[in-house]
Coordinates of C-alpha atoms and ligand atoms in Angstrom, one line a residue:
M1 CA 8.4 3.4 -3.6
C2 CA 10.7 1.1 -5.9
G3 CA 11.4 -2.2 -6.0
I4 CA 15.3 -3.1 -5.7
I5 CA 16.9 -6.7 -6.1
G6 CA 20.4 -8.3 -6.2
Y7 CA 22.3 -11.3 -6.7
I8 CA 25.3 -12.8 -6.3
G9 CA 25.9 -16.9 -7.5
E10 CA 26.4 -19.5 -9.9
K11 CA 23.2 -19.1 -12.4
E12 CA 22.6 -17.0 -14.7
A13 CA 21.5 -13.0 -12.2
N14 CA 18.9 -11.9 -15.6
D15 CA 16.1 -14.4 -15.3
I16 CA 16.4 -14.5 -11.8
L17 CA 16.6 -10.3 -11.8
I18 CA 13.6 -9.6 -14.2
S19 CA 11.5 -12.2 -12.4
G20 CA 12.5 -11.1 -8.5
L21 CA 11.3 -7.2 -10.5
E22 CA 7.6 -9.0 -11.2
K23 CA 6.9 -9.9 -7.9
L24 CA 8.2 -6.2 -6.4
E25 CA 6.5 -4.2 -8.9
Y26 CA 3.3 -3.4 -6.9
R27 CA 6.2 -1.1 -5.7
G28 CA 5.7 0.7 -9.0
Y29 CA 5.9 0.1 -12.6
D30 CA 6.9 3.7 -14.4
S31 CA 10.0 2.2 -15.5
A32 CA 12.4 -0.8 -15.1
G33 CA 16.3 -1.8 -15.4
V34 CA 18.9 -4.2 -14.8
A35 CA 22.8 -4.0 -14.0
I36 CA 24.7 -6.9 -14.5
A37 CA 28.5 -7.2 -13.7
H38 CA 30.6 -9.6 -16.4
E39 CA 33.9 -10.1 -17.8
S40 CA 35.3 -6.8 -15.8
Q41 CA 32.2 -4.9 -17.3
I42 CA 29.0 -3.4 -16.5
K43 CA 26.0 -3.9 -19.1
I44 CA 22.7 -2.1 -18.5
N45 CA 19.2 -2.7 -20.1
K46 CA 16.7 0.2 -18.6
V47 CA 13.2 0.2 -20.1
K48 CA 10.2 2.8 -19.4
G49 CA 7.2 1.3 -18.0
R50 CA 6.8 -2.4 -17.4
V51 CA 9.6 -4.7 -15.9
E52 CA 8.1 -7.4 -19.1
N53 CA 9.8 -4.5 -21.3
L54 CA 12.8 -5.7 -20.4
K55 CA 12.5 -9.5 -21.3
S56 CA 13.8 -8.6 -24.9
I57 CA 17.7 -8.3 -24.0
T58 CA 19.8 -10.6 -21.8
I59 CA 22.5 -9.8 -20.1
I60 CA 25.3 -12.5 -18.9
G61 CA 26.5 -12.6 -15.8
N62 CA 26.4 -13.7 -12.6
I63 CA 26.6 -10.7 -10.2
G64 CA 23.6 -8.0 -10.9
I65 CA 21.2 -5.6 -9.4
A66 CA 17.6 -4.4 -11.2
H67 CA 15.0 -2.2 -10.6
T68 CA 11.5 -0.9 -10.9
R69 CA 10.2 2.3 -10.1
W70 CA 7.8 4.4 -9.2
A71 CA 9.0 8.2 -9.8
T72 CA 9.2 10.5 -7.0
H73 CA 12.4 13.4 -8.6
G74 CA 12.5 13.3 -12.2
K75 CA 9.6 11.7 -14.6
P76 CA 9.2 8.2 -15.4
C77 CA 11.2 8.0 -18.8
Q78 CA 14.5 6.1 -19.7
E79 CA 17.2 8.2 -18.8
N80 CA 15.4 8.2 -15.4
A81 CA 15.3 4.7 -14.6
H82 CA 17.9 2.9 -12.7
P83 CA 19.9 1.4 -12.4
F84 CA 22.3 4.6 -12.4
V85 CA 25.8 4.0 -13.3
D86 CA 29.4 6.5 -12.4
E87 CA 31.2 8.1 -15.2
T88 CA 33.9 5.3 -15.7
N89 CA 31.1 2.7 -15.8
N90 CA 32.8 1.1 -13.0
F91 CA 29.6 1.3 -10.8
A92 CA 25.7 0.7 -11.2
I93 CA 22.9 1.2 -8.1
V94 CA 19.4 0.6 -7.9
H95 CA 17.7 3.1 -4.8
N96 CA 14.6 2.9 -3.4
G97 CA 13.9 6.4 -1.3
I98 CA 14.2 9.8 -1.2
I99 CA 17.5 11.4 -0.4
E100 CA 16.8 14.7 0.9
N101 CA 19.8 16.5 0.4
Y102 CA 20.2 15.7 -3.0
L103 CA 20.4 19.2 -4.5
E104 CA 22.9 20.3 -2.5
L105 CA 25.0 17.1 -2.9
K106 CA 24.3 17.1 -6.8
E107 CA 26.3 21.2 -6.7
E108 CA 29.2 19.9 -5.2
L109 CA 29.4 17.0 -7.2
S110 CA 28.7 19.2 -10.0
R111 CA 31.0 21.8 -9.2
E112 CA 34.0 18.8 -8.9
G113 CA 32.8 17.9 -13.1
V114 CA 30.8 15.1 -12.7
S115 CA 28.0 15.1 -15.1
F116 CA 24.8 13.3 -14.6
S117 CA 22.4 11.4 -17.2
S118 CA 18.9 11.7 -15.3
N119 CA 17.1 14.3 -13.0
T120 CA 16.6 11.6 -10.1
D121 CA 18.4 12.2 -6.4
S122 CA 19.5 8.7 -6.6
E123 CA 22.1 9.0 -9.3
I124 CA 23.9 11.2 -6.5
I125 CA 24.7 8.0 -4.3
V126 CA 26.3 6.2 -7.5
H127 CA 28.9 9.2 -7.9
L128 CA 29.9 9.5 -4.6
I129 CA 30.8 6.1 -4.4
A130 CA 32.7 6.0 -7.1
K131 CA 34.2 9.7 -5.4
N132 CA 35.1 7.4 -2.0
Y133 CA 36.2 4.5 -3.3
H134 CA 39.9 3.2 -2.8
D135 CA 40.3 -0.2 -3.6
N136 CA 36.9 -1.1 -1.0
L137 CA 33.4 -0.8 -2.4
K138 CA 31.8 -1.3 1.5
E139 CA 34.6 1.0 2.7
A140 CA 32.9 4.0 0.0
V141 CA 29.2 2.9 0.6
L142 CA 30.2 3.5 4.3
K143 CA 32.1 7.0 3.5
T144 CA 28.6 7.8 1.3
I145 CA 26.1 7.1 3.8
K146 CA 27.7 9.9 5.9
K147 CA 26.4 12.1 3.4
L148 CA 23.2 11.5 2.5
A149 CA 20.2 12.5 4.1
G150 CA 16.3 11.1 3.6
A151 CA 15.4 7.4 3.7
Y152 CA 16.9 4.8 1.4
A153 CA 18.2 1.1 0.8
F154 CA 20.6 0.9 -2.3
C155 CA 22.4 -1.8 -3.3
V156 CA 25.8 -1.5 -5.4
I157 CA 27.5 -3.6 -7.5
K158 CA 31.1 -2.9 -8.9
K159 CA 32.5 -4.0 -12.7
D160 CA 34.6 -6.4 -11.3
A161 CA 33.8 -6.9 -8.0
S162 CA 33.3 -10.4 -6.1
E163 CA 30.0 -8.6 -4.0
I164 CA 26.9 -6.8 -3.7
I165 CA 26.1 -4.0 -0.6
G166 CA 23.0 -3.1 0.2
A167 CA 22.2 -0.3 2.9
R168 CA 18.9 0.2 4.9
N169 CA 18.1 3.5 6.6
G170 CA 14.6 3.5 6.3
S171 CA 13.4 2.1 3.5
P172 CA 12.8 -2.2 4.0
L173 CA 15.5 -4.3 2.6
V174 CA 16.0 -8.4 3.3
V175 CA 19.0 -10.8 2.6
G176 CA 18.5 -14.1 1.1
I177 CA 20.7 -17.0 1.9
A178 CA 20.8 -20.0 -0.4
D179 CA 23.7 -22.2 -1.3
S180 CA 26.3 -20.1 -3.2
E181 CA 24.2 -18.0 -3.8
N182 CA 22.5 -14.4 -2.0
F183 CA 20.2 -11.9 -2.7
L184 CA 18.8 -9.1 -1.6
A185 CA 15.7 -7.5 -2.1
S186 CA 12.4 -4.9 -0.8
D187 CA 11.0 -7.6 0.0
V188 CA 10.7 -11.9 0.6
S189 CA 8.3 -11.9 -2.4
A190 CA 11.3 -11.8 -4.4
L191 CA 13.4 -14.2 -3.0
I192 CA 11.2 -17.1 -1.7
E193 CA 10.8 -18.9 -5.5
H194 CA 15.0 -19.3 -4.1
T195 CA 15.2 -19.0 -0.5
K196 CA 13.3 -19.5 2.5
K197 CA 16.5 -18.4 4.4
V198 CA 16.5 -14.2 5.4
V199 CA 18.1 -11.9 7.1
Y200 CA 15.7 -8.5 7.9
L201 CA 18.2 -5.6 7.8
N202 CA 18.0 -3.0 10.1
D203 CA 17.7 0.6 9.5
F204 CA 21.4 1.6 9.7
Q205 CA 23.2 -1.8 8.9
I206 CA 24.9 -3.2 5.3
A207 CA 25.2 -5.9 3.9
E208 CA 27.9 -7.3 2.3
L209 CA 27.4 -10.4 0.2
K210 CA 29.3 -12.3 -1.1
K211 CA 28.0 -16.1 -3.1
D212 CA 29.4 -17.8 -0.3
S213 CA 28.7 -15.7 2.6
C214 CA 26.7 -12.6 4.5
K215 CA 27.6 -10.2 6.7
V216 CA 26.2 -7.6 8.1
Y217 CA 27.8 -4.2 9.6
N218 CA 26.1 -1.0 11.4
F219 CA 27.0 2.5 9.8
D220 CA 30.5 2.6 11.5
G221 CA 31.6 -0.8 9.7
V222 CA 31.4 -2.4 13.0
E223 CA 30.3 -5.8 12.1
E224 CA 27.4 -7.2 13.8
N225 CA 25.8 -10.8 14.3
Y226 CA 21.9 -11.0 12.6
E227 CA 19.2 -13.5 12.2
I228 CA 18.2 -15.8 9.9
K229 CA 14.9 -16.2 9.8
E230 CA 13.3 -19.3 8.1
I231 CA 10.1 -18.4 6.0
N232 CA 7.0 -20.6 7.1
W233 CA 4.7 -19.4 3.9
T234 CA 4.7 -19.6 0.3
L235 CA 3.8 -17.0 -2.5
E236 CA 0.6 -18.3 -3.7
K237 CA 0.4 -18.2 -7.7
A238 CA -1.6 -14.8 -7.9
Q239 CA -4.0 -15.9 -11.1
K240 CA -6.9 -14.0 -12.4
Q241 CA -8.9 -17.4 -12.5
G242 CA -11.0 -16.3 -15.4
Y243 CA -11.5 -12.7 -14.2
K244 CA -10.7 -9.6 -15.8
H245 CA -8.4 -8.7 -13.4
F246 CA -7.1 -8.9 -10.8
M247 CA -9.2 -6.1 -8.3
L248 CA -12.5 -7.9 -9.6
K249 CA -11.3 -11.6 -8.5
E250 CA -10.4 -10.3 -5.3
I251 CA -13.6 -8.2 -4.6
F252 CA -15.3 -11.6 -5.4
E253 CA -13.2 -13.5 -2.9
Q254 CA -14.8 -11.1 0.1
P255 CA -17.3 -14.0 1.5
D256 CA -14.1 -16.2 2.1
I257 CA -11.9 -13.6 3.3
I258 CA -14.7 -12.3 6.1
R259 CA -14.5 -15.8 7.0
E260 CA -11.3 -16.4 7.0
T261 CA -10.6 -13.4 9.0
M262 CA -13.3 -14.5 11.7
K263 CA -11.4 -17.2 12.5
V264 CA -8.6 -15.3 13.8
P265 CA -8.2 -15.0 17.9
I266 CA -8.1 -11.6 19.0
A267 CA -7.5 -11.0 23.0
I268 CA -6.5 -8.2 23.8
E269 CA -5.0 -6.3 27.3
K270 CA -8.1 -3.9 28.5
N271 CA -4.8 -1.3 29.5
F272 CA -4.7 1.6 27.8
S273 CA -7.6 4.7 28.3
R274 CA -7.7 5.2 24.6
I275 CA -6.9 4.3 21.1
I276 CA -5.2 5.9 18.6
M277 CA -6.4 4.9 14.7
V278 CA -3.4 5.6 12.4
A279 CA -3.1 4.7 8.7
C280 CA -2.9 6.0 4.9
G281 CA -5.2 5.5 2.2
T282 CA -8.3 3.1 1.8
A283 CA -6.1 1.5 5.6
S284 CA -7.3 5.8 7.1
Y285 CA -11.3 4.9 6.4
A286 CA -10.8 1.9 8.4
G287 CA -9.8 3.3 11.1
L288 CA -12.1 5.7 10.6
I289 CA -14.8 3.0 11.2
G290 CA -13.4 1.8 14.0
K291 CA -13.4 4.9 15.4
Y292 CA -17.2 5.4 15.2
L293 CA -17.5 1.6 16.4
I294 CA -15.6 1.7 19.1
E295 CA -16.9 4.2 20.3
K296 CA -20.3 3.6 19.8
L297 CA -20.0 -0.1 21.5
A298 CA -16.9 -0.2 23.7
K299 CA -17.5 4.1 24.8
I300 CA -13.5 4.0 24.8
P301 CA -12.5 7.3 23.4
V302 CA -10.6 6.6 19.6
T303 CA -8.6 9.4 17.9
Y304 CA -8.4 9.2 14.1
E305 CA -5.0 9.9 12.7
I306 CA -3.8 10.1 9.0
A307 CA 0.0 9.3 9.7
S308 CA 1.6 11.6 7.2
E309 CA -0.5 14.1 9.4
F310 CA 0.1 12.5 12.8
R311 CA 3.8 12.1 13.3
Y312 CA 5.0 15.7 12.1
K313 CA 2.3 17.4 14.3
E314 CA 3.6 16.7 17.5
P315 CA 1.0 14.2 18.3
L316 CA -0.1 14.1 22.2
I317 CA 1.0 10.6 23.0
S318 CA 0.8 8.9 26.4
K319 CA 1.3 5.3 27.8
E320 CA -1.7 5.1 28.4
D321 CA -2.7 5.1 24.5
L322 CA -2.7 2.1 22.2
V323 CA -1.9 3.0 18.7
V324 CA -3.3 0.7 16.4
A325 CA -1.4 0.9 12.9
I326 CA -4.3 -1.1 10.0
S327 CA -1.5 -1.4 7.0
Q328 CA -2.3 -3.9 4.1
S329 CA 1.4 -3.8 2.4
G330 CA 2.9 -3.5 7.2
E331 CA 5.5 -1.2 5.1
T332 CA 3.6 2.4 4.5
A333 CA 6.5 4.9 5.1
D334 CA 4.0 7.2 7.2
T335 CA 2.5 4.2 9.4
L336 CA 6.1 2.9 10.1
A337 CA 6.9 6.2 11.3
A338 CA 4.0 7.1 13.2
I339 CA 5.0 3.3 14.4
R340 CA 8.4 4.2 15.7
L341 CA 7.2 7.7 17.4
A342 CA 4.6 6.0 19.7
K343 CA 7.3 3.4 20.9
E344 CA 9.3 6.4 21.7
K345 CA 6.9 8.1 23.9
G346 CA 6.0 4.5 25.2
A347 CA 2.6 4.4 23.7
K348 CA 1.4 0.4 23.4
T349 CA 1.6 -0.4 19.6
L350 CA -0.6 -3.1 17.9
G351 CA -0.8 -3.9 14.5
I352 CA -3.4 -4.8 11.9
I353 CA -1.8 -5.9 9.2
N354 CA -2.2 -8.6 6.3
V355 CA 1.3 -8.7 4.6
I356 CA 3.0 -11.7 7.3
D357 CA 7.2 -10.3 8.6
S358 CA 6.9 -6.6 6.8
T359 CA 8.4 -4.1 9.3
I360 CA 5.0 -2.9 10.4
A361 CA 4.3 -5.8 11.6
R362 CA 7.7 -6.8 13.1
E363 CA 8.3 -3.8 15.0
V364 CA 4.6 -3.3 17.1
D365 CA 4.1 -4.8 20.7
K366 CA 1.1 -7.1 19.0
V367 CA 0.2 -7.3 15.6
I368 CA -3.0 -9.5 14.2
Y369 CA -2.7 -10.6 10.8
T370 CA -6.0 -10.0 8.4
R371 CA -5.7 -12.8 6.5
A372 CA -7.1 -11.2 3.3
G373 CA -3.9 -13.3 1.4
P374 CA -2.5 -11.8 -1.7
E375 CA -3.3 -8.5 -2.7
I376 CA -2.4 -7.7 -6.2
G377 CA -5.0 -4.6 -7.3
V378 CA -3.5 -1.8 -6.6
A379 CA -6.7 -0.7 -5.3
S380 CA -7.5 -1.9 -1.8
T381 CA -11.2 -3.6 -2.1
K382 CA -10.7 -7.2 -0.1
A383 CA -7.6 -6.4 2.4
F384 CA -9.9 -3.3 3.1
L385 CA -13.3 -5.6 3.6
S386 CA -10.6 -7.7 6.2
Q387 CA -8.9 -4.6 7.9
L388 CA -13.0 -3.7 9.2
M389 CA -13.6 -7.3 10.1
I390 CA -11.2 -7.1 12.0
I391 CA -11.8 -3.9 14.0
Y392 CA -15.6 -5.4 14.2
K393 CA -13.9 -7.9 16.0
L394 CA -12.0 -5.6 18.1
A395 CA -14.8 -3.3 19.1
F396 CA -17.0 -6.8 20.1
N397 CA -14.3 -7.7 22.1
L398 CA -13.5 -4.2 23.9
S399 CA -17.7 -4.2 24.6
D400 CA -17.7 -7.6 25.8
Q401 CA -20.3 -8.1 23.1
E402 CA -19.1 -11.0 21.1
E403 CA -22.7 -12.8 20.5
L404 CA -22.7 -9.6 17.9
L405 CA -20.5 -11.8 15.9
E406 CA -23.4 -14.6 15.5
Y407 CA -25.1 -12.0 12.5
I408 CA -21.7 -12.7 10.3
D409 CA -23.1 -15.9 9.0
D410 CA -25.9 -14.2 6.9
I411 CA -23.7 -10.9 6.5
I412 CA -21.2 -13.6 4.3
L413 CA -24.3 -14.4 2.7
K414 CA -25.7 -10.9 2.0
I415 CA -22.8 -10.0 0.4
K416 CA -22.9 -12.9 -1.7
S417 CA -26.2 -12.1 -3.1
I418 CA -24.8 -8.3 -4.1
L419 CA -22.3 -10.4 -6.0
S420 CA -24.2 -12.0 -7.8
R421 CA -25.7 -8.8 -8.9
S422 CA -22.8 -6.9 -10.3
E423 CA -24.7 -6.9 -13.8
E424 CA -27.6 -4.4 -12.2
I425 CA -23.8 -2.0 -11.0
K426 CA -22.4 -1.8 -14.7
E427 CA -25.7 -0.8 -16.2
L428 CA -25.6 2.0 -13.4
A429 CA -21.8 2.3 -14.2
H430 CA -22.9 2.8 -18.2
N431 CA -25.1 5.3 -17.3
Y432 CA -22.0 7.6 -15.4
Y433 CA -19.1 6.4 -16.3
L434 CA -18.9 9.6 -18.4
S435 CA -19.4 11.6 -16.0
H436 CA -16.1 14.3 -15.1
N437 CA -17.4 14.5 -11.5
F438 CA -18.8 13.2 -8.3
L439 CA -20.1 14.1 -5.1
Y440 CA -19.7 10.8 -2.6
I441 CA -22.1 11.5 1.1
G442 CA -22.8 9.5 3.9
R443 CA -23.1 10.2 7.6
N444 CA -22.3 8.5 10.9
L445 CA -20.8 5.6 9.6
S446 CA -21.4 5.4 6.2
F447 CA -19.5 8.5 6.1
P448 CA -15.9 7.0 6.4
L449 CA -17.2 4.8 3.5
A450 CA -18.0 7.8 1.0
L451 CA -14.3 8.6 1.5
E452 CA -13.4 4.9 0.6
G453 CA -16.2 5.0 -2.5
A454 CA -14.9 7.8 -3.4
L455 CA -11.0 6.9 -3.5
K456 CA -11.7 3.5 -5.4
L457 CA -13.5 6.0 -8.1
K458 CA -10.9 8.3 -7.9
E459 CA -7.9 6.0 -8.1
I460 CA -9.0 3.3 -10.8
S461 CA -10.7 5.8 -13.0
Y462 CA -9.1 9.4 -12.5
I463 CA -13.0 10.4 -12.4
H464 CA -12.6 13.5 -9.6
A465 CA -14.6 12.4 -7.0
E466 CA -15.1 14.2 -3.4
A467 CA -16.6 12.8 0.1
Y468 CA -18.3 14.7 2.3
P469 CA -20.4 14.5 5.6
A470 CA -23.9 15.0 4.5
G471 CA -24.5 16.9 6.8
E472 CA -21.6 19.1 5.3
L473 CA -22.4 19.8 2.1
K474 CA -24.9 23.4 2.9
H475 CA -21.6 24.4 4.5
G476 CA -19.9 24.9 0.9
P477 CA -19.9 22.1 -1.5
I478 CA -23.7 22.3 -2.3
A479 CA -22.4 24.9 -4.8
L480 CA -21.0 22.5 -6.7
V481 CA -24.4 20.8 -7.3
S482 CA -25.6 20.6 -10.8
E483 CA -27.1 18.0 -13.3
E484 CA -23.5 17.3 -14.5
M485 CA -22.3 17.0 -10.8
P486 CA -23.9 13.4 -10.1
T487 CA -23.5 12.0 -5.9
L488 CA -23.8 9.3 -4.7
A489 CA -25.5 8.9 -1.6
I490 CA -25.0 6.0 0.7
C491 CA -28.3 5.9 3.0
P492 CA -29.6 2.6 4.8
K493 CA -31.7 2.4 6.6
D494 CA -30.3 3.3 10.3
A495 CA -30.4 6.0 12.6
V496 CA -29.3 9.1 10.8
Y497 CA -31.5 7.9 7.9
P498 CA -34.2 10.6 7.9
K499 CA -30.9 13.0 7.7
T500 CA -29.5 11.2 4.8
F501 CA -32.6 11.9 3.4
S502 CA -33.2 15.4 3.7
N503 CA -29.4 15.8 2.2
I504 CA -30.9 13.8 -0.8
E505 CA -33.9 15.6 -1.1
E506 CA -31.8 19.1 -1.0
I507 CA -29.2 17.9 -3.6
K508 CA -32.3 17.0 -6.0
A509 CA -33.8 20.9 -5.5
R510 CA -31.2 21.7 -6.8
E511 CA -31.0 19.5 -10.5
G512 CA -28.6 17.1 -9.2
K513 CA -28.7 13.2 -10.3
V514 CA -28.3 11.0 -7.5
I515 CA -27.9 7.6 -7.0
S516 CA -28.7 5.8 -3.4
I517 CA -27.6 3.1 -1.8
A518 CA -30.4 2.1 0.1
T519 CA -32.3 -0.7 2.0
E520 CA -34.4 -3.0 0.3
G521 CA -37.7 -2.0 1.1
D522 CA -37.3 1.6 1.2
E523 CA -39.9 2.7 -1.4
D524 CA -39.6 6.5 -0.7
I525 CA -36.1 6.5 -1.4
K526 CA -37.1 6.3 -4.8
K527 CA -38.7 9.0 -5.3
I528 CA -36.0 11.4 -5.0
S529 CA -33.2 9.6 -6.0
D530 CA -32.3 9.1 -10.1
E531 CA -31.3 5.8 -9.5
V532 CA -31.1 3.3 -6.5
F533 CA -29.1 0.4 -5.4
Y534 CA -31.0 -1.8 -2.9
V535 CA -28.9 -4.1 -0.2
P536 CA -30.4 -6.3 2.1
E537 CA -31.2 -5.2 6.1
V538 CA -28.5 -5.9 8.8
K539 CA -28.6 -4.9 12.1
E540 CA -28.1 -1.0 11.4
I541 CA -23.9 -1.2 13.1
F542 CA -23.1 -4.0 10.0
Y543 CA -23.6 -1.9 6.9
P544 CA -20.4 -0.8 6.3
L545 CA -19.9 -4.4 5.5
I546 CA -22.3 -4.5 2.7
C547 CA -22.5 -0.8 1.5
C548 CA -19.0 -0.7 0.4
I549 CA -19.7 -3.7 -2.2
P550 CA -21.9 -2.4 -4.5
L551 CA -19.2 0.9 -4.2
Q552 CA -16.1 -1.1 -5.3
L553 CA -18.1 -2.6 -8.2
F554 CA -19.3 0.9 -9.6
A555 CA -15.7 2.2 -9.6
Y556 CA -14.9 -1.2 -11.4
H557 CA -17.1 -1.2 -14.0
I558 CA -16.7 2.8 -14.3
A559 CA -13.0 2.3 -14.5
D560 CA -13.8 -1.5 -17.4
F561 CA -16.0 1.1 -19.7
K562 CA -13.3 3.3 -19.8
E563 CA -10.6 0.9 -20.7
C564 CA -8.6 1.7 -17.3
D565 CA -5.2 0.2 -16.2
I566 CA -7.8 -1.2 -13.3
D567 CA -4.3 -3.3 -11.7
K568 CA -1.9 -0.9 -12.2
P569 CA -3.7 2.4 -12.2
R570 CA -1.4 5.4 -12.9
N571 CA 1.0 7.4 -11.0
L572 CA 0.3 5.0 -8.4
A573 CA 1.9 1.8 -6.5
K574 CA 0.6 -0.4 -3.7
S575 CA 3.6 -0.5 -1.1
V576 CA 4.0 3.1 -0.6
T577 CA 7.4 3.1 1.0
V578 CA 8.2 7.1 0.6
E579 CA 7.0 10.3 2.8
Ligands
M6R1 O1 -0.3 -1.1 2.6 P1 -1.2 0.2 3.2 O2 -2.4 -0.3 3.7 O3 -0.7 1.3 4.2 O4 -0.9 1.4 2.0 C1 -2.5 2.5 2.6 C2 -2.9 3.2 1.1 O5 -1.3 3.5 0.4 C3 -3.9 2.5 1.0 O6 -4.7 2.0 1.2 C4 -4.0 3.0 -0.8 O7 -4.9 3.8 -0.4 C5 -4.6 2.1 -1.9 N1 -4.6 2.3 -3.1 C6 -6.4 2.6 -2.1 O8 -7.0 1.5 -2.8

């Protein structure tokens, strides 16, 4: 992943770069760094950890590049922080992506006497540029990229040059154009306070930025035309508004998000015979719920695919397929690759995307925006619910049952009533926050929710949690059940209620502790559960919309009791732009 930014202009670059990095920190926060060229010298400030830590030092100069890292190769530490310089300190680079042939290139460079200061794949880029430089930085970059395999966006400066070069192949890079200053960044959010004029670079393009000009070339060095796009959205100042964490704020925003998402028009041409849902993580669980719903309501076959698996298994895709990519960021590398593959095979593509003008949003045939607004917490909550809402609308549209939308006002009220009982879930969380392992179970529409609940717990509280279809327990996982392994059972009053109920009995018979999420008025479930959190009764298909709320709050409160870094959990990043 990683976030990169470059500035060239008349202003002091340091603060512009650091403030840009803060907007990009969702892409990774293992280390951060700035390089600025001034009076024929490159000065560097690099730190382990957050961008905030860069602020104690200010470097003078008007040309610079900066980086916030999500570690792929080499542990998070200052030595592995970008920017990297060559041995003569003439060049500095920042890189986002993975150079897959770096070992081979590193050996080659080492044999030539180059010594390395880090364990990263990225550092080889700067040494190759230094090696390939003969009076022209752009030519050195063009020569260097011929050697690189993998995905990258990188920016490079020279100590006495008056330009920044950026190259894109597989990782996002956008140019910001302003008066007497230009920018490069991983995404628009880092630029928008300075300019609304942007150029989205395509793969296999490089940009040569000077203070007053921007030229774009293909990887053969041939100049290409580009389109300047005007950004018509503003960066809402993301604030916690009194909430302890962004995640909690985002959980509580969900009633409004559903209302907002309800307004999104869904007009889908029904010119396909199968839907393929592709996504990663939480977004993929929204896709799995979509499979259950669309097949149930619209009787259209839906395949559910984890994007990172999909692309390499030689999937059967035809022109009759509609491939639906679900993504909050719209930048997830595997989901993007899946969409590109689908287009190559002639399938129709649809994106259910939150971030406006993100790469997937721009590449799909049709995009539906989820209107969740900026999601800052790394753990997805409101984006998930907004994805679900769009999927429900899609299912109603495809099955000509739009009258079902009438229930949504009532659902919103019921979600509000659950949110008002956050303290109740907090007490529940208090009883379990010292557990080391959890099982999550559910059947039918509640199974993807079990997956989502377990993921929430894992990612923010670092407690091991496994999710299973409740009926699958007896095929192995029930061996794990003991007093030390609590189970969270999602068991609303739906068609499979008696089956899930029996599965809970099986756990109790083996002395497992059970927390059930059940429908108000269900007295029986109390008899077989250690704890019950009741949700209001709704029409069967709508339970995922309300049952996800206690799961989010449960994970949140557990992580809070454990004093975890909830909005920026360890090892994670909000936008996953590497494979
Ligand atoms: O931006 P995307 O929706 O494509 O991201 C997909 C996953 O990386 C994301 O949902 C991830 O699993 C979240 N951390 C879950 O909370």
